[in-house]
Structure formats: structure tokens, C-alpha cells
Amino acid sequence: QVQLVESGGGLVQAGGSLRLSCAASGRTFSSYTASGRTFSSYSMGWFRQAPGKEREFVAAISWSGDRIYYADSVKGRFTISRDNAKNTVYVQMNSLKPEDTAVYYCAARYSPVGVVATKAVEYDYWGQGTQVTVSL
């Protein structure tokens, strides 16, 4: 199976920055598996969920990195990237605001043709999440 592990969350003051990482592992992400599926076949997304709210889209990136989407609420402040050699996707979060406080999840969607999804239901695998708290 596929495992996604987020890291990099924490407590930061408003205006500060954090960089979240999501490391992918598992047989499906191995190079040259029998199924032919590698990390580079997956588009990756970041979502977040604040207490009492639904999970919302943050950012997503195609396997090649040539297609990137952001939620309007984070556009210009967050940057998503990936390193296929390391099976890792990142989100650099700058100018953080208290309303960015949430549990952040990374997700993977098998998409060898490069389709990028912005809806949670379109993703196949999820990490356990990492808490981001932004204080005033």
C-alpha cells in the first residue's frame, strides 16, 4: 500500500512561515514496480481542516510540476513543489494568518496523464495530517 507522512507543522506567529513536507512510500511508489506506478505518476495535493469546518483544498501539483493550482485564500502566500527523486511534496507557507490554523493533509491521486484534482473525493491516498497553529 501507499503511505503518506506529513511533517513540518507547528506553532508560528502571524506573518511567519512554515514548510510542510509529505514523504511518500510504499510498494506503489517504488521505482520500476510491476504495476508501473511510481511517485511521478501521481498528482499531489494539500488540504486542510479547521475545527468544526469541512476539509478544504489548499494546493495541488501534477506529477511533472507543470500544472499547479491554489485556493484563492492562499494564492500568493503558499507555494507547492515536489521532488520526484525523493518521493516528497512540499508546501512553503509564508505570511501566515490565524485563519490558516488547521490540520494539514497531503493526498495522492494516480494521474499519469497529469490531471490535477482540487476535490478531496478525487484523491486515492491520504496522510495522517500535521497541525499548523498560527497565533496573533
PDB file of C-alpha atoms in Angstrom:
ATOM      1  CA  GLN A   1       0.000   0.000   0.000  1.00  0.00           C
ATOM      2  CA  VAL A   2       0.864   3.665  -0.118  1.00  0.00           C
ATOM      3  CA  GLN A   3       1.863   5.662   2.916  1.00  0.00           C
ATOM      4  CA  LEU A   4       1.999   9.434   3.124  1.00  0.00           C
ATOM      5  CA  VAL A   5       3.630  11.083   6.126  1.00  0.00           C
ATOM      6  CA  GLU A   6       3.404  14.814   6.695  1.00  0.00           C
ATOM      7  CA  SER A   7       5.856  16.796   8.777  1.00  0.00           C
ATOM      8  CA  GLY A   8       6.821  20.379   9.459  1.00  0.00           C
ATOM      9  CA  GLY A   9       3.749  21.598  11.272  1.00  0.00           C
ATOM     10  CA  GLY A  10       3.908  23.610  14.445  1.00  0.00           C
ATOM     11  CA  LEU A  11       3.101  26.861  16.188  1.00  0.00           C
ATOM     12  CA  VAL A  12       4.045  30.101  14.476  1.00  0.00           C
ATOM     13  CA  GLN A  13       3.151  33.743  14.920  1.00  0.00           C
ATOM     14  CA  ALA A  14       1.097  35.577  12.358  1.00  0.00           C
ATOM     15  CA  GLY A  15       3.280  36.715   9.496  1.00  0.00           C
ATOM     16  CA  GLY A  16       5.652  33.811   9.971  1.00  0.00           C
ATOM     17  CA  SER A  17       6.468  30.891   7.709  1.00  0.00           C
ATOM     18  CA  LEU A  18       6.399  27.126   7.772  1.00  0.00           C
ATOM     19  CA  ARG A  19       7.367  24.476   5.277  1.00  0.00           C
ATOM     20  CA  LEU A  20       5.380  21.276   5.274  1.00  0.00           C
ATOM     21  CA  SER A  21       6.720  18.089   3.753  1.00  0.00           C
ATOM     22  CA  CYS A  22       4.933  14.941   2.695  1.00  0.00           C
ATOM     23  CA  ALA A  23       7.003  11.836   2.154  1.00  0.00           C
ATOM     24  CA  ALA A  24       5.514   9.025   0.104  1.00  0.00           C
ATOM     25  CA  SER A  25       6.476   5.399   0.493  1.00  0.00           C
ATOM     26  CA  GLY A  26       5.126   2.001  -0.227  1.00  0.00           C
ATOM     27  CA  ARG A  27       5.295  -0.525  -2.940  1.00  0.00           C
ATOM     28  CA  THR A  28       3.297   1.567  -5.371  1.00  0.00           C
ATOM     29  CA  PHE A  29       5.812   4.352  -5.144  1.00  0.00           C
ATOM     30  CA  SER A  30       8.814   2.175  -5.755  1.00  0.00           C
ATOM     31  CA  SER A  31      10.644   2.638  -8.976  1.00  0.00           C
ATOM     32  CA  TYR A  32      10.087   0.021 -11.592  1.00  0.00           C
ATOM     33  CA  THR A  33       7.316  -1.818  -9.784  1.00  0.00           C
ATOM     34  CA  ALA A  34       5.400  -4.447 -11.651  1.00  0.00           C
ATOM     35  CA  SER A  35       2.404  -2.145 -11.804  1.00  0.00           C
ATOM     36  CA  GLY A  36       4.499   0.601 -13.342  1.00  0.00           C
ATOM     37  CA  ARG A  37       3.239   3.126 -10.846  1.00  0.00           C
ATOM     38  CA  THR A  38       5.800   5.429  -9.378  1.00  0.00           C
ATOM     39  CA  PHE A  39       5.561   8.648  -7.396  1.00  0.00           C
ATOM     40  CA  SER A  40       5.883  10.568 -10.611  1.00  0.00           C
ATOM     41  CA  SER A  41       2.595   9.022 -11.776  1.00  0.00           C
ATOM     42  CA  TYR A  42       0.694  10.744  -9.002  1.00  0.00           C
ATOM     43  CA  SER A  43      -0.579  14.254  -8.741  1.00  0.00           C
ATOM     44  CA  MET A  44      -0.327  15.513  -5.171  1.00  0.00           C
ATOM     45  CA  GLY A  45      -2.475  17.839  -3.168  1.00  0.00           C
ATOM     46  CA  TRP A  46      -2.581  19.619   0.159  1.00  0.00           C
ATOM     47  CA  PHE A  47      -5.808  20.066   2.047  1.00  0.00           C
ATOM     48  CA  ARG A  48      -6.597  21.462   5.469  1.00  0.00           C
ATOM     49  CA  GLN A  49      -9.315  21.103   8.030  1.00  0.00           C
ATOM     50  CA  ALA A  50     -10.012  23.506  10.839  1.00  0.00           C
ATOM     51  CA  PRO A  51     -12.119  22.537  13.866  1.00  0.00           C
ATOM     52  CA  GLY A  52     -15.801  22.467  13.002  1.00  0.00           C
ATOM     53  CA  LYS A  53     -15.156  23.009   9.312  1.00  0.00           C
ATOM     54  CA  GLU A  54     -15.032  20.805   6.259  1.00  0.00           C
ATOM     55  CA  ARG A  55     -11.776  19.760   4.697  1.00  0.00           C
ATOM     56  CA  GLU A  56     -10.779  22.320   2.096  1.00  0.00           C
ATOM     57  CA  PHE A  57      -8.430  22.383  -0.833  1.00  0.00           C
ATOM     58  CA  VAL A  58      -5.157  24.278  -0.439  1.00  0.00           C
ATOM     59  CA  ALA A  59      -2.904  23.443  -3.380  1.00  0.00           C
ATOM     60  CA  ALA A  60      -2.172  20.717  -5.911  1.00  0.00           C
ATOM     61  CA  ILE A  61       0.573  19.843  -8.360  1.00  0.00           C
ATOM     62  CA  SER A  62       0.773  17.497 -11.329  1.00  0.00           C
ATOM     63  CA  TRP A  63       3.357  14.743 -11.468  1.00  0.00           C
ATOM     64  CA  SER A  64       5.627  16.837 -13.681  1.00  0.00           C
ATOM     65  CA  GLY A  65       5.054  20.060 -11.789  1.00  0.00           C
ATOM     66  CA  ASP A  66       3.803  21.883 -14.845  1.00  0.00           C
ATOM     67  CA  ARG A  67       0.270  22.229 -13.524  1.00  0.00           C
ATOM     68  CA  ILE A  68      -0.265  23.880 -10.187  1.00  0.00           C
ATOM     69  CA  TYR A  69      -3.446  25.132  -8.554  1.00  0.00           C
ATOM     70  CA  TYR A  70      -4.032  27.107  -5.396  1.00  0.00           C
ATOM     71  CA  ALA A  71      -7.058  28.024  -3.365  1.00  0.00           C
ATOM     72  CA  ASP A  72      -7.759  31.733  -3.593  1.00  0.00           C
ATOM     73  CA  SER A  73      -7.219  32.058   0.149  1.00  0.00           C
ATOM     74  CA  VAL A  74      -3.565  31.019  -0.107  1.00  0.00           C
ATOM     75  CA  LYS A  75      -2.623  32.289  -3.553  1.00  0.00           C
ATOM     76  CA  GLY A  76       0.480  34.448  -3.399  1.00  0.00           C
ATOM     77  CA  ARG A  77       1.416  33.179   0.068  1.00  0.00           C
ATOM     78  CA  PHE A  78       1.791  29.406  -0.368  1.00  0.00           C
ATOM     79  CA  THR A  79       3.992  27.565  -2.849  1.00  0.00           C
ATOM     80  CA  ILE A  80       3.655  23.878  -3.636  1.00  0.00           C
ATOM     81  CA  SER A  81       6.543  21.896  -5.088  1.00  0.00           C
ATOM     82  CA  ARG A  82       7.709  18.332  -5.401  1.00  0.00           C
ATOM     83  CA  ASP A  83      10.896  16.332  -5.697  1.00  0.00           C
ATOM     84  CA  ASN A  84      10.140  13.089  -7.507  1.00  0.00           C
ATOM     85  CA  ALA A  85      13.618  11.737  -6.785  1.00  0.00           C
ATOM     86  CA  LYS A  86      12.825  11.989  -3.080  1.00  0.00           C
ATOM     87  CA  ASN A  87       9.157  10.983  -3.342  1.00  0.00           C
ATOM     88  CA  THR A  88       8.306  14.154  -1.484  1.00  0.00           C
ATOM     89  CA  VAL A  89       5.938  17.064  -1.952  1.00  0.00           C
ATOM     90  CA  TYR A  90       6.242  20.359  -0.106  1.00  0.00           C
ATOM     91  CA  VAL A  91       4.210  23.423   0.624  1.00  0.00           C
ATOM     92  CA  GLN A  92       6.007  26.590   1.640  1.00  0.00           C
ATOM     93  CA  MET A  93       3.643  28.761   3.658  1.00  0.00           C
ATOM     94  CA  ASN A  94       4.535  32.432   4.082  1.00  0.00           C
ATOM     95  CA  SER A  95       2.703  35.370   5.623  1.00  0.00           C
ATOM     96  CA  LEU A  96       0.680  33.004   7.735  1.00  0.00           C
ATOM     97  CA  LYS A  97      -2.575  34.192   9.236  1.00  0.00           C
ATOM     98  CA  PRO A  98      -4.575  32.908  12.204  1.00  0.00           C
ATOM     99  CA  GLU A  99      -7.203  31.670   9.756  1.00  0.00           C
ATOM    100  CA  ASP A 100      -4.595  29.293   8.310  1.00  0.00           C
ATOM    101  CA  THR A 101      -4.750  27.325  11.551  1.00  0.00           C
ATOM    102  CA  ALA A 102      -5.797  23.765  10.714  1.00  0.00           C
ATOM    103  CA  VAL A 103      -4.646  20.214  10.348  1.00  0.00           C
ATOM    104  CA  TYR A 104      -2.916  19.961   7.003  1.00  0.00           C
ATOM    105  CA  TYR A 105      -3.162  16.771   4.967  1.00  0.00           C
ATOM    106  CA  CYS A 106      -1.357  15.676   1.869  1.00  0.00           C
ATOM    107  CA  ALA A 107      -3.033  13.422  -0.647  1.00  0.00           C
ATOM    108  CA  ALA A 108      -2.090  11.467  -3.737  1.00  0.00           C
ATOM    109  CA  ARG A 109      -4.099  10.818  -6.883  1.00  0.00           C
ATOM    110  CA  TYR A 110      -2.991   8.371  -9.537  1.00  0.00           C
ATOM    111  CA  SER A 111      -2.794  10.557 -12.618  1.00  0.00           C
ATOM    112  CA  PRO A 112      -0.144   9.618 -15.177  1.00  0.00           C
ATOM    113  CA  VAL A 113      -1.671  11.960 -17.730  1.00  0.00           C
ATOM    114  CA  GLY A 114      -1.210  14.939 -15.459  1.00  0.00           C
ATOM    115  CA  VAL A 115      -4.763  15.703 -14.381  1.00  0.00           C
ATOM    116  CA  VAL A 116      -4.763  17.768 -11.199  1.00  0.00           C
ATOM    117  CA  ALA A 117      -7.688  17.461  -8.811  1.00  0.00           C
ATOM    118  CA  THR A 118      -8.950  20.025  -6.347  1.00  0.00           C
ATOM    119  CA  LYS A 119     -11.655  17.951  -4.673  1.00  0.00           C
ATOM    120  CA  ALA A 120     -10.870  15.662  -1.770  1.00  0.00           C
ATOM    121  CA  VAL A 121     -13.015  12.825  -3.130  1.00  0.00           C
ATOM    122  CA  GLU A 122     -10.792  12.622  -6.196  1.00  0.00           C
ATOM    123  CA  TYR A 123      -7.729  11.573  -4.195  1.00  0.00           C
ATOM    124  CA  ASP A 124      -6.754   7.983  -3.545  1.00  0.00           C
ATOM    125  CA  TYR A 125      -4.419   8.168  -0.564  1.00  0.00           C
ATOM    126  CA  TRP A 126      -4.144  10.422   2.465  1.00  0.00           C
ATOM    127  CA  GLY A 127      -1.655  11.157   5.172  1.00  0.00           C
ATOM    128  CA  GLN A 128      -2.480  11.455   8.863  1.00  0.00           C
ATOM    129  CA  GLY A 129      -2.096  15.215   8.912  1.00  0.00           C
ATOM    130  CA  THR A 130       0.095  17.728  10.688  1.00  0.00           C
ATOM    131  CA  GLN A 131      -1.153  20.537  12.906  1.00  0.00           C
ATOM    132  CA  VAL A 132      -0.438  24.132  11.960  1.00  0.00           C
ATOM    133  CA  THR A 133      -1.327  26.783  14.517  1.00  0.00           C
ATOM    134  CA  VAL A 134      -0.911  30.472  13.776  1.00  0.00           C
ATOM    135  CA  SER A 135      -1.122  32.800  16.743  1.00  0.00           C
ATOM    136  CA  LEU A 136      -1.713  36.535  16.798  1.00  0.00           C
TER     137      LEU A 136
END
